[in-house]
mmCIF file of C-alpha atoms in Angstrom:
data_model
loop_
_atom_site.group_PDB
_atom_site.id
_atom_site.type_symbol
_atom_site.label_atom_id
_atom_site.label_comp_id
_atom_site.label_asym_id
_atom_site.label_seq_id
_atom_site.Cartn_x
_atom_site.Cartn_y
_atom_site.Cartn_z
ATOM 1 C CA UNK A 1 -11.086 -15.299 40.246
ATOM 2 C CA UNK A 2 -10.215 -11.972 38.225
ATOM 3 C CA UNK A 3 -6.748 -9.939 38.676
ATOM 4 C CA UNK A 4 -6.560 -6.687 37.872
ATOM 5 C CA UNK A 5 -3.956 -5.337 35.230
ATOM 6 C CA UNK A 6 -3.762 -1.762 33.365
ATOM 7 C CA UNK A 7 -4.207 -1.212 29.636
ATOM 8 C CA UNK A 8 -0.377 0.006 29.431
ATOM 9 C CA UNK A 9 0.639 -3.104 31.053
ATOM 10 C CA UNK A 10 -1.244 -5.152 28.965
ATOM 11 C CA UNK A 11 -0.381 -3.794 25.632
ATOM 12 C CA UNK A 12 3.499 -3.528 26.384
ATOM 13 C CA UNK A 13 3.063 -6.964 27.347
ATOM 14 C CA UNK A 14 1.597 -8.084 24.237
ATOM 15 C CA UNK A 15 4.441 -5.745 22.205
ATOM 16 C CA UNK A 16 7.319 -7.621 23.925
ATOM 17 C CA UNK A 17 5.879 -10.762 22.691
ATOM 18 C CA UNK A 18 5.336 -9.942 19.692
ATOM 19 C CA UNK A 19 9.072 -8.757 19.353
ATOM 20 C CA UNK A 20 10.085 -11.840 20.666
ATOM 21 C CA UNK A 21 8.166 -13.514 17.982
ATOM 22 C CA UNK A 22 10.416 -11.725 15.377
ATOM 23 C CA UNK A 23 7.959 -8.743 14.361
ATOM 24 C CA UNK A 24 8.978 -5.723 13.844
ATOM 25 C CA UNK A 25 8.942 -2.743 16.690
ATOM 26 C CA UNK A 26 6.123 -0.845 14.092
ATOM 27 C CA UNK A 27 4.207 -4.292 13.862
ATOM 28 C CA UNK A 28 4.611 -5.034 17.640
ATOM 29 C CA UNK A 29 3.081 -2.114 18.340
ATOM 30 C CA UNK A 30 0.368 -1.658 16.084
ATOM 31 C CA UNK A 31 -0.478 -5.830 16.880
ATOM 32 C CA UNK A 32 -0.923 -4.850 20.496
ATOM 33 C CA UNK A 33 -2.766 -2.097 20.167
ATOM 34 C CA UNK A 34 -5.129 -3.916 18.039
ATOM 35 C CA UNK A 35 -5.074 -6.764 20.124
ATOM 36 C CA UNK A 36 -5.563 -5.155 23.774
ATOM 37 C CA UNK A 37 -8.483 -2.892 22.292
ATOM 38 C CA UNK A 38 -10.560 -6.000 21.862
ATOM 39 C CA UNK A 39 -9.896 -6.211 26.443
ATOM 40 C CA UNK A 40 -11.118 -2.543 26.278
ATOM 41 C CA UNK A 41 -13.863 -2.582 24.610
ATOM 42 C CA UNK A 42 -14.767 -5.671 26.884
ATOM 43 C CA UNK A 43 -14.749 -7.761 24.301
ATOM 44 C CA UNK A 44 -12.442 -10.470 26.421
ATOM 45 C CA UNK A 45 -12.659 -13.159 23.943
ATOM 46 C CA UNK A 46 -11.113 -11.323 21.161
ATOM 47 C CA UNK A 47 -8.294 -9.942 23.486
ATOM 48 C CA UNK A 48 -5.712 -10.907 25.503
ATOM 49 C CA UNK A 49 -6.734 -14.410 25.864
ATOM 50 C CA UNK A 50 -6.142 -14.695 22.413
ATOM 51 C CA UNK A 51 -2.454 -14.002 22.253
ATOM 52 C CA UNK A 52 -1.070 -17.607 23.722
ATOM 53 C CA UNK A 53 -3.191 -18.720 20.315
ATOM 54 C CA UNK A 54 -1.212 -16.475 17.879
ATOM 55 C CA UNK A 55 2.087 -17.337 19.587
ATOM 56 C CA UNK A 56 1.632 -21.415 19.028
ATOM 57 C CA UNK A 57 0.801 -20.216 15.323
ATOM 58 C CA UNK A 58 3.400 -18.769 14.983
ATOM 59 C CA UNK A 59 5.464 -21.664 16.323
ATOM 60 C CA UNK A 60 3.805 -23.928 13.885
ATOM 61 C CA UNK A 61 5.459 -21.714 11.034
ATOM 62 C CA UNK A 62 1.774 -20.300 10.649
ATOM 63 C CA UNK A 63 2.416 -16.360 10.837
ATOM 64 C CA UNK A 64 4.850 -15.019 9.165
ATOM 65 C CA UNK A 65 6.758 -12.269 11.675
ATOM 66 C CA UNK A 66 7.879 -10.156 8.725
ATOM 67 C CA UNK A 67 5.476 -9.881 6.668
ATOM 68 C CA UNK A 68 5.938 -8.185 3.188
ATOM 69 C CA UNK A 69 2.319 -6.864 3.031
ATOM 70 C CA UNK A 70 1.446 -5.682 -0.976
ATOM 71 C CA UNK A 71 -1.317 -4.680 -3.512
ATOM 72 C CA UNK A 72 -1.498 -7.347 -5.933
ATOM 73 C CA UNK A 73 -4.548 -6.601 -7.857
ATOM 74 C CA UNK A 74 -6.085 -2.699 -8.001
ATOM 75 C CA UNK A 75 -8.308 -0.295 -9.473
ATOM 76 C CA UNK A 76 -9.135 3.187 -8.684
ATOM 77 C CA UNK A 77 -12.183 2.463 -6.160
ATOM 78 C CA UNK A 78 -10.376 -1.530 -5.088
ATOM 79 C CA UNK A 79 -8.124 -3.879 -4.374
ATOM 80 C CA UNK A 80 -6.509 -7.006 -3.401
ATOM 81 C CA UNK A 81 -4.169 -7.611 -0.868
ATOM 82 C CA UNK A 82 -2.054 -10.476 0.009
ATOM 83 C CA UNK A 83 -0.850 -10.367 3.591
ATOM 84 C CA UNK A 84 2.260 -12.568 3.397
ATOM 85 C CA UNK A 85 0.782 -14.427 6.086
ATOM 86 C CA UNK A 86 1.536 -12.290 8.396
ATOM 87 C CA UNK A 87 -0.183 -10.849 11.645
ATOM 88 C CA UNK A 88 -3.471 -10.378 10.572
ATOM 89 C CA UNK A 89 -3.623 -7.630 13.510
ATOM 90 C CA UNK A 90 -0.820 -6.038 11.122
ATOM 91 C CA UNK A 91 -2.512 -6.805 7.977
ATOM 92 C CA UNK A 92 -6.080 -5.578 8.369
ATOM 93 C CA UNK A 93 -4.993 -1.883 9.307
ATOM 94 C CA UNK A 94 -3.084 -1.909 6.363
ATOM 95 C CA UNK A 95 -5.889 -3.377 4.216
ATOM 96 C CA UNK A 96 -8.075 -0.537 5.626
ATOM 97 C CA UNK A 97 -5.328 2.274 5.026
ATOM 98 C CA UNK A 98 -5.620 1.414 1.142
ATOM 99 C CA UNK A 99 -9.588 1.610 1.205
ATOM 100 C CA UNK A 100 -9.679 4.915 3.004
ATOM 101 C CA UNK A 101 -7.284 6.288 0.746
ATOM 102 C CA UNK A 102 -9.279 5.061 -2.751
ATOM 103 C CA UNK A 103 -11.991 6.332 -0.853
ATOM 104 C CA UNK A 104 -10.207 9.879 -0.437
ATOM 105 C CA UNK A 105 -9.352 10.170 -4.212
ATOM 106 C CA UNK A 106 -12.540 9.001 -5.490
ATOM 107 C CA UNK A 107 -15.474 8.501 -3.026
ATOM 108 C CA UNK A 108 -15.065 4.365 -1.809
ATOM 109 C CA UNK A 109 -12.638 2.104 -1.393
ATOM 110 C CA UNK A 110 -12.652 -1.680 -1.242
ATOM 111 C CA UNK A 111 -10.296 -4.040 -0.093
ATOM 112 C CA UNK A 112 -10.440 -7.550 -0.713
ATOM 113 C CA UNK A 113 -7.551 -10.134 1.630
ATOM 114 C CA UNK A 114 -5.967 -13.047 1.075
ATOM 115 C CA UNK A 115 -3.240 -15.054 2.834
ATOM 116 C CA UNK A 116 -4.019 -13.441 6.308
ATOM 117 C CA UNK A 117 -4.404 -14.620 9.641
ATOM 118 C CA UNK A 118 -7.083 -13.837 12.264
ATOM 119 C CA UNK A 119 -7.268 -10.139 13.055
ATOM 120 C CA UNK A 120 -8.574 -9.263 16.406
ATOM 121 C CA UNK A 121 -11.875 -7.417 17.135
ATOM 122 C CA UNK A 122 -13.659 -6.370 13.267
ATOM 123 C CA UNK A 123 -14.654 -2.841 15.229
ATOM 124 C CA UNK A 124 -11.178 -1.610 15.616
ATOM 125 C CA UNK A 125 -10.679 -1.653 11.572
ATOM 126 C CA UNK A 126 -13.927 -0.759 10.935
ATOM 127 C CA UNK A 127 -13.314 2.743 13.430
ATOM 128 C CA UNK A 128 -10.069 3.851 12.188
ATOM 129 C CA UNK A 129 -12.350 5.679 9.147
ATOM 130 C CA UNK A 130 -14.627 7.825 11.669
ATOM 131 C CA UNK A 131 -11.320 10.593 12.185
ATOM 132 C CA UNK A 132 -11.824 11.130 8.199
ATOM 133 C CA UNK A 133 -15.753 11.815 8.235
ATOM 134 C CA UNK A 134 -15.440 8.339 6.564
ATOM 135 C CA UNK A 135 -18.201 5.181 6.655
ATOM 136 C CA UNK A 136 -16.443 1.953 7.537
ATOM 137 C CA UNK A 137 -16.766 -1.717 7.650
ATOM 138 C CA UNK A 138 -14.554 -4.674 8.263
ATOM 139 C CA UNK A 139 -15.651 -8.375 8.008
ATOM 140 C CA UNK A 140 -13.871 -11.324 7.662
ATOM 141 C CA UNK A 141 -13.859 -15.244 7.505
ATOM 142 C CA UNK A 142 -12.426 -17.456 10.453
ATOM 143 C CA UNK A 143 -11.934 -21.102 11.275
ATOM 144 C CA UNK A 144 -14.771 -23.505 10.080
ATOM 145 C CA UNK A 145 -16.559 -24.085 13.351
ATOM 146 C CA UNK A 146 -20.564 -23.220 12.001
ATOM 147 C CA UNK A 147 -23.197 -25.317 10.675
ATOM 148 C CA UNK A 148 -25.698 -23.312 7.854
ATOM 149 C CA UNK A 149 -29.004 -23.940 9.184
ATOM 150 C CA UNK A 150 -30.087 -28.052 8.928
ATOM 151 C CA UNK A 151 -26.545 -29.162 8.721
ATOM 152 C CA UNK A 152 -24.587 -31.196 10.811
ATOM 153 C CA UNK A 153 -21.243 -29.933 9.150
ATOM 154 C CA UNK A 154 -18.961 -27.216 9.933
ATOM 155 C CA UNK A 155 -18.595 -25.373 6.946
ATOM 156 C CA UNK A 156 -18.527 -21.302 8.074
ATOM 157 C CA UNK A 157 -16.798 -18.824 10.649
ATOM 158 C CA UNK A 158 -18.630 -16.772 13.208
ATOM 159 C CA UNK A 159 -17.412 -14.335 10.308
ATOM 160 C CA UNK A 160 -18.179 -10.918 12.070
ATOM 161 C CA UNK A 161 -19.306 -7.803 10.180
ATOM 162 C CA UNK A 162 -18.624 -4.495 11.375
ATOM 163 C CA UNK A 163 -20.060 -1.126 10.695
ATOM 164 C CA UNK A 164 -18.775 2.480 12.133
ATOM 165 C CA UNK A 165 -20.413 5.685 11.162
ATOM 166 C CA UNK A 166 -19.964 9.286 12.014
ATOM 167 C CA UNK A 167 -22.051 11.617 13.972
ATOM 168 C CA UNK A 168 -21.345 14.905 15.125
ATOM 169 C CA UNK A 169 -22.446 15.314 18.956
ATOM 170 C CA UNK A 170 -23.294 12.058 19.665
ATOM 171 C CA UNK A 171 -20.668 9.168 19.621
ATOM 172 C CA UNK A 172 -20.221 7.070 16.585
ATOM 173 C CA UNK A 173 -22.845 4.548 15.552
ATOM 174 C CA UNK A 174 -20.686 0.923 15.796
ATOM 175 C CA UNK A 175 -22.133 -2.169 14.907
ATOM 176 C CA UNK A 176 -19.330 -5.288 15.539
ATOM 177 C CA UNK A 177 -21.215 -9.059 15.767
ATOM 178 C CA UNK A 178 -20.754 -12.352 14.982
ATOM 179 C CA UNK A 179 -22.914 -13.889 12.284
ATOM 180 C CA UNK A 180 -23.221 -16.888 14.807
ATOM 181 C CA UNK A 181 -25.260 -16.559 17.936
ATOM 182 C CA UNK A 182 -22.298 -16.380 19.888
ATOM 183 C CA UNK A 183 -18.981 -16.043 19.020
ATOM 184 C CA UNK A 184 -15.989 -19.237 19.565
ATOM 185 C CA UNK A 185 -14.331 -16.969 21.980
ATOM 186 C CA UNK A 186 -17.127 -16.943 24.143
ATOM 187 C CA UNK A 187 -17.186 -20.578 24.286
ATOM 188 C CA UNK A 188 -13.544 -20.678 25.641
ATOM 189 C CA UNK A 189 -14.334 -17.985 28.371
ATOM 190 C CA UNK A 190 -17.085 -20.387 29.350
ATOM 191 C CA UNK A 191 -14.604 -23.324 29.243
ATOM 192 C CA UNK A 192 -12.582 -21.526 31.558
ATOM 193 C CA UNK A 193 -15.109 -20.503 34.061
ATOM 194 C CA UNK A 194 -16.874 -23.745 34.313
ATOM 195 C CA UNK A 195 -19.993 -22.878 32.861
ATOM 196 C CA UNK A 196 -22.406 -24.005 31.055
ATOM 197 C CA UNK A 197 -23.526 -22.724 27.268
ATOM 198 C CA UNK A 198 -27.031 -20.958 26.866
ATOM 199 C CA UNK A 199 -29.636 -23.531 24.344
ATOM 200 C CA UNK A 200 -29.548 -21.706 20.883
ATOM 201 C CA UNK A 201 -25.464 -21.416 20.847
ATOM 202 C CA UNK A 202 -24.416 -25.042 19.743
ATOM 203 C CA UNK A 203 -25.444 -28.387 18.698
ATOM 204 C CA UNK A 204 -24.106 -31.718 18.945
ATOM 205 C CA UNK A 205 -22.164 -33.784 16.157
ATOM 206 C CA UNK A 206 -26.027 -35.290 15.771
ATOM 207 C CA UNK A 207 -27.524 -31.547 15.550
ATOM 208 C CA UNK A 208 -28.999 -31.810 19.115
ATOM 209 C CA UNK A 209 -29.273 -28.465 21.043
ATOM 210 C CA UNK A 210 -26.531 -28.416 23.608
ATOM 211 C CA UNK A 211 -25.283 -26.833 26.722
ATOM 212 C CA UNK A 212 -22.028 -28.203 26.827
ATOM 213 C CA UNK A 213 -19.249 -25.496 25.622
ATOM 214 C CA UNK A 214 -16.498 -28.331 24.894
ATOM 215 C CA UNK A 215 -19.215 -29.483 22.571
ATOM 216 C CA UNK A 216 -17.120 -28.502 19.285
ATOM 217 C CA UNK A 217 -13.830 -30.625 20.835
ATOM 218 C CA UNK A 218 -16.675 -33.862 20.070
ATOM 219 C CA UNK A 219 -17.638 -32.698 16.608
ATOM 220 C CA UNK A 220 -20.267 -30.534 17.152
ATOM 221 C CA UNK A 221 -20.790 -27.050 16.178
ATOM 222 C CA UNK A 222 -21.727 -23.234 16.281
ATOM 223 C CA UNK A 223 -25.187 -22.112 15.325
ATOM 224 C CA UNK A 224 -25.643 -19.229 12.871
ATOM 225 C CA UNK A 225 -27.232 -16.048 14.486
ATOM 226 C CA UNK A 226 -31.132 -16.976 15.535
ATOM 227 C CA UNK A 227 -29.822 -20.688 16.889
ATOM 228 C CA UNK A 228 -32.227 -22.472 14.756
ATOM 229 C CA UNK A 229 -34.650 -22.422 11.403
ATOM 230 C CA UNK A 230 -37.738 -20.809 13.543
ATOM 231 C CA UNK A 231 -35.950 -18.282 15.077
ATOM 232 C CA UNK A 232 -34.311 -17.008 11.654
ATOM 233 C CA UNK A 233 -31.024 -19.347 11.910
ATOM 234 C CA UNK A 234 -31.213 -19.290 7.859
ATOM 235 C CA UNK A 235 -30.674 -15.205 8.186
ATOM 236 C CA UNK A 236 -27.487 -15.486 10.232
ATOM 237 C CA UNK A 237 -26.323 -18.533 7.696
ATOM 238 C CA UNK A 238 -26.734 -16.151 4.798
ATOM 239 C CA UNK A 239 -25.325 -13.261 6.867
ATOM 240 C CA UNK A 240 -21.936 -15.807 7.409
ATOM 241 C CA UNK A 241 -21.832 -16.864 3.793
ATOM 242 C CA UNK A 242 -21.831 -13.434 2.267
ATOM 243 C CA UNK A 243 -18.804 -12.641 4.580
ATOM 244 C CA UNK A 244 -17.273 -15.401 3.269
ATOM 245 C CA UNK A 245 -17.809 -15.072 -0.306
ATOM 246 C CA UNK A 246 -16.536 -11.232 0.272
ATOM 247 C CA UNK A 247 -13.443 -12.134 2.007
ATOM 248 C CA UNK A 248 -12.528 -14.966 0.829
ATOM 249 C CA UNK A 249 -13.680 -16.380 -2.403
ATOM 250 C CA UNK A 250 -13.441 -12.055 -3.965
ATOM 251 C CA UNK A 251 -9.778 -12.195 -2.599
ATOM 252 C CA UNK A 252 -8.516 -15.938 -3.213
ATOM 253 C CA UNK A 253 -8.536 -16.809 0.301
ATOM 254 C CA UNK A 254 -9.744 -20.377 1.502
ATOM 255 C CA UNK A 255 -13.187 -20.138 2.084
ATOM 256 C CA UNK A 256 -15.806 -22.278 3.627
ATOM 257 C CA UNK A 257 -14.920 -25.426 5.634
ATOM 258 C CA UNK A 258 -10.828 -24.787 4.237
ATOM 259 C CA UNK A 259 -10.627 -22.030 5.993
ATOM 260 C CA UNK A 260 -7.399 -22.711 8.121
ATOM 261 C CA UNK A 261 -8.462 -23.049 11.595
ATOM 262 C CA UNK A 262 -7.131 -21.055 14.362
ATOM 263 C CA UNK A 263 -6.233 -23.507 16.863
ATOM 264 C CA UNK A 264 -2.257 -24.466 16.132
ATOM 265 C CA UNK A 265 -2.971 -28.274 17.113
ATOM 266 C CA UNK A 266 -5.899 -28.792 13.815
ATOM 267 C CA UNK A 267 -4.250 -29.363 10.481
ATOM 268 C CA UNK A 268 -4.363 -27.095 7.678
ATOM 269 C CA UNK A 269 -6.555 -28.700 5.178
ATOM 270 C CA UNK A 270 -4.300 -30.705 2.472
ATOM 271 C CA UNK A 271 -6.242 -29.554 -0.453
ATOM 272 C CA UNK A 272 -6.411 -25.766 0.329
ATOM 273 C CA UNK A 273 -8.403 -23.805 -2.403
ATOM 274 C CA UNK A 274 -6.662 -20.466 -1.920
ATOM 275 C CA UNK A 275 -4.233 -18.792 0.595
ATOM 276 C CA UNK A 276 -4.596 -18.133 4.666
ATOM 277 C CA UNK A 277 -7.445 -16.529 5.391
ATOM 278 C CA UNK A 278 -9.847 -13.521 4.064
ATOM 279 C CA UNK A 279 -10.711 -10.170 5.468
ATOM 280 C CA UNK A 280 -12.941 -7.112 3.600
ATOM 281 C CA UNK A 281 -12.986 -3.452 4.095
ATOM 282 C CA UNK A 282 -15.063 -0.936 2.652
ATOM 283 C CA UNK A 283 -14.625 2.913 3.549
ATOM 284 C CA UNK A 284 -17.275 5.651 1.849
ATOM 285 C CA UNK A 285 -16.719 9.148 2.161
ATOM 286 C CA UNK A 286 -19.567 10.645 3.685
ATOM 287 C CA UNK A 287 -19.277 13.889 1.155
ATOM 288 C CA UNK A 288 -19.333 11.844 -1.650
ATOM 289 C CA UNK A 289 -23.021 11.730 -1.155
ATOM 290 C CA UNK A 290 -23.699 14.626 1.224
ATOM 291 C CA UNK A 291 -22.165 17.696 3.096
ATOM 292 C CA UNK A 292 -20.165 15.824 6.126
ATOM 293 C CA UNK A 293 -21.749 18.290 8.654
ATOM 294 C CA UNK A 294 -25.398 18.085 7.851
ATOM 295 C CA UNK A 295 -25.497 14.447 7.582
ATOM 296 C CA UNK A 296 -23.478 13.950 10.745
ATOM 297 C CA UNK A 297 -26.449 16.587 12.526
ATOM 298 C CA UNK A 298 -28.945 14.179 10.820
ATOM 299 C CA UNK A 299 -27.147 11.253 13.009
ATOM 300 C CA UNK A 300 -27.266 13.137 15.684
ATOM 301 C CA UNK A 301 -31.092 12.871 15.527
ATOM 302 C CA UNK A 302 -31.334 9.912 14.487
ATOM 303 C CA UNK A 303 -29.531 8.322 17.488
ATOM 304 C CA UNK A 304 -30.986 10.714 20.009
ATOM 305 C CA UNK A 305 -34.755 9.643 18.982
ATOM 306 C CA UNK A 306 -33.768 5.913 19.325
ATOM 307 C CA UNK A 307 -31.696 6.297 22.624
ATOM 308 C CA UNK A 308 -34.910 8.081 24.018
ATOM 309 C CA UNK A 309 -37.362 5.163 22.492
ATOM 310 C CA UNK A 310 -39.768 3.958 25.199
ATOM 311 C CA UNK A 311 -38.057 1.685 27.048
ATOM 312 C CA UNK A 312 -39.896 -1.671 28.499
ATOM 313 C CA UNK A 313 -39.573 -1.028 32.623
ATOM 314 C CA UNK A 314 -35.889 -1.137 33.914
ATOM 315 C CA UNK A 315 -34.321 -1.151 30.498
ATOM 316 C CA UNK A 316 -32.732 1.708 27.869
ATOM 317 C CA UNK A 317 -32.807 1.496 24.686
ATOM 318 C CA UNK A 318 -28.947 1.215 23.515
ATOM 319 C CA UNK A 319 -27.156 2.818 19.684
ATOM 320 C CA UNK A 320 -24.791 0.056 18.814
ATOM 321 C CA UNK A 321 -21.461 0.904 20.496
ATOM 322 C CA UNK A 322 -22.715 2.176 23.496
ATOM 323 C CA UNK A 323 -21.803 -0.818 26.025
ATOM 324 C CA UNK A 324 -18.322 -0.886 24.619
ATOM 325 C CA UNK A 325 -17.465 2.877 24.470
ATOM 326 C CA UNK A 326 -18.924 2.630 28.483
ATOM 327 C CA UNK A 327 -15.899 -0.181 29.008
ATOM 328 C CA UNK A 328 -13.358 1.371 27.221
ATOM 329 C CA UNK A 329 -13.471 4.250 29.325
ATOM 330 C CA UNK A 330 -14.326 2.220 32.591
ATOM 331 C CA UNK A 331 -11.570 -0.169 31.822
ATOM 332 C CA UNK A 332 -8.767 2.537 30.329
ATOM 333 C CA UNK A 333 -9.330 4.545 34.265
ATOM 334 C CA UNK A 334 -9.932 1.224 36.583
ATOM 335 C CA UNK A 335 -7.786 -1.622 34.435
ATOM 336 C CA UNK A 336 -9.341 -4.674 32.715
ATOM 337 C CA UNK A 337 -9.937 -7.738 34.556
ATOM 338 C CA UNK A 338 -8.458 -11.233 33.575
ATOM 339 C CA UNK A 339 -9.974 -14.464 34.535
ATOM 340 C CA UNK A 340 -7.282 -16.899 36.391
ATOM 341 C CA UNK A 341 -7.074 -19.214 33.482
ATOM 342 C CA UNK A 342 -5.984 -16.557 30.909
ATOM 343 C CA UNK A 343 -2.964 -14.763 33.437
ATOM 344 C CA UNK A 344 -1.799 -18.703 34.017
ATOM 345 C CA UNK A 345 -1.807 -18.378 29.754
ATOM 346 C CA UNK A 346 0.286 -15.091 30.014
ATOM 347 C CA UNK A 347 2.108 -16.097 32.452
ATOM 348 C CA UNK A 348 3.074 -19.415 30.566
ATOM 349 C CA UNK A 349 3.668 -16.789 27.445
ATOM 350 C CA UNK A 350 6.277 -15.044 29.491
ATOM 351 C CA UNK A 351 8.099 -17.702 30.586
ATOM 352 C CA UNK A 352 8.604 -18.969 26.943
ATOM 353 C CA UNK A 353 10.018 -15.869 26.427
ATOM 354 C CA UNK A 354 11.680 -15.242 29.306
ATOM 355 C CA UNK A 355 9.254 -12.052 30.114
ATOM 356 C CA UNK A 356 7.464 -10.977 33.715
ATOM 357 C CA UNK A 357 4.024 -10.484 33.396
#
């Protein structure tokens, strides 16, 4: 069962809590907004489900509500930021605010993370350089729930990459994915439905295919994009690792299998080999390689041609982006639906705080 509830209600929702958690009215805001665009974009796993998770972090001492957010390491084209473990909703934005300006002064910017927490939907960060004629990406590392291709041990994040480009007609080019075949959040929606996991999403502790989605509460794990070695598994484990080596072990972030995990209830690993978690962000002006206007015209033809590809019978051929900018819009006029499971979350959320939802 589904209710109904509108993006405003949502996101002052998530603000309130956030206040009540000791953040700031600027943080609050910007957190929600970050947060509830995940529920927009349809991306439900990423969203508002995930805020009962950042709360019992934060009641673990995990996020820090006031953050003091700072450069400690910089050149003209990058830099390192340590994010004071605060909101990583709150810290990314900022991270990505210091590579579009290097980028403005001399033609890229990149930004390296440490001491973070998990920060929503990689596509939000990665969009905020499209209003500057800008390229940008976002990645970052998450809680060690992955096995590299012939393993049986978790040892890497569904560490998503994102990539958001200009055009000038058409809508932006965005590419947001999991390195894993399936991202953790989509295991939990399952959990909550009742259903069962497609094959090629998760293995048992032995490194049997599975169907179960409480596999991982019985030691067994995500599989890296391709689900296994003959379907290019090995591609999406070197996909994951590079994330990790850019957000993490660049920045001095834990990396790998002590990467803290998200769930309050697992233990931070006792022998941590950096701090919190690790994020990247890269933003290229496009005019520091060609006019904005003619290669934004050349984008428009590029995604025209594909969107008109031959289709196979019954299907379109979609630009990356295009099923999420259809559910913002659907969503932002006719609200966003919320599975029973995740209101019964909220609603526990607002009674903590002493909050109607």
């Amino acid at each position: 069962m589904e209710h109904i509830f509108s993006y405003h209600h949502l996101r002052e929702f998530t603000r309130e809590v956030f206040i009540h958690m000791g953040c700031s009215l600027e943080h609050a805001t910007l957190a929600s907004e970050v947060l509830v665009s995940a529920d927009l974009r349809g991306i439900d796993s990423h969203g508002i489900a995930r805020l009962s998770g950042y709360v019992r972090l934060w009641e673990a001492k995990r996020i820090n509500p006031r953050p003091h957010i700072r450069i400690v390491h910089e050149t003209p084209s990058t830099a390192v930021v340590d994010g004071d473990a605060g909101l990583g909703l709150v810290v990314a934005p900022y991270a990505m605010e210091i590579a579009m300006q290097k980028a403005a002064a001399v033609g890229t910017g990149w930004v390296s993370v440490k001491n973070s927490n998990h920060f929503g939907i990689a596509g939000y960060h990665a969009m905020m350089a499209l209003e500057q004629d800008m390229i940008g990406m976002a990645m970052t590392n998450a809680s060690p729930l992955v096995a590299p291709t012939f393993s049986t041990e978790r040892m890497l994040g569904t560490n998503p990459i994102a990539v958001a480009i200009p055009a000038k007609e058409q809508p932006a080019f965005v590419a947001d994915f999991a390195t894993t075949t399936a991202a953790n959040g989509k295991l939990e929606i399952l959990q909550r439905k009742n259903e069962e996991a497609p094959y090629g999403w998760i293995q048992d502790k032995n490194g049997h295919p599975s169907k179960n989605p409480h596999e991982l509460k019985d030691g067994g794990a995500l599989l890296p994009l391709g689900g296994d070695r003959e379907h290019g598994s090995h591609k999406g484990y070197c996909l994951g690792a590079i994330v990790d080596i850019f957000s993490a072990v660049l920045s001095g972030a834990n990396y790998g299998p002590w990467a803290p995990p998200f769930v309050s209830f697992l233990p931070l690993s006792p022998n941590p080999v950096g701090e919190g978690l690790g994020h990247f962000f890269g933003a290229m002006r496009v005019d520091a390689f060609r006019p904005a206007d003619e290669f934004k015209s050349n984008m428009d033809t590029w995604i025209s041609r594909f969107r008109n590809a031959e289709a196979i019978p019954g299907k379109k051929v979609l630009i990356p982006g295009d099923p999420e900018r259809e559910m913002h819009h659907e969503r932002l006029e006719n609200g966003i639906p919320v599975i029973a499971p995740v209101v019964k979350d909220m609603k526990d959320v607002a009674a903590k705080f002493n909050l109607n939802f």
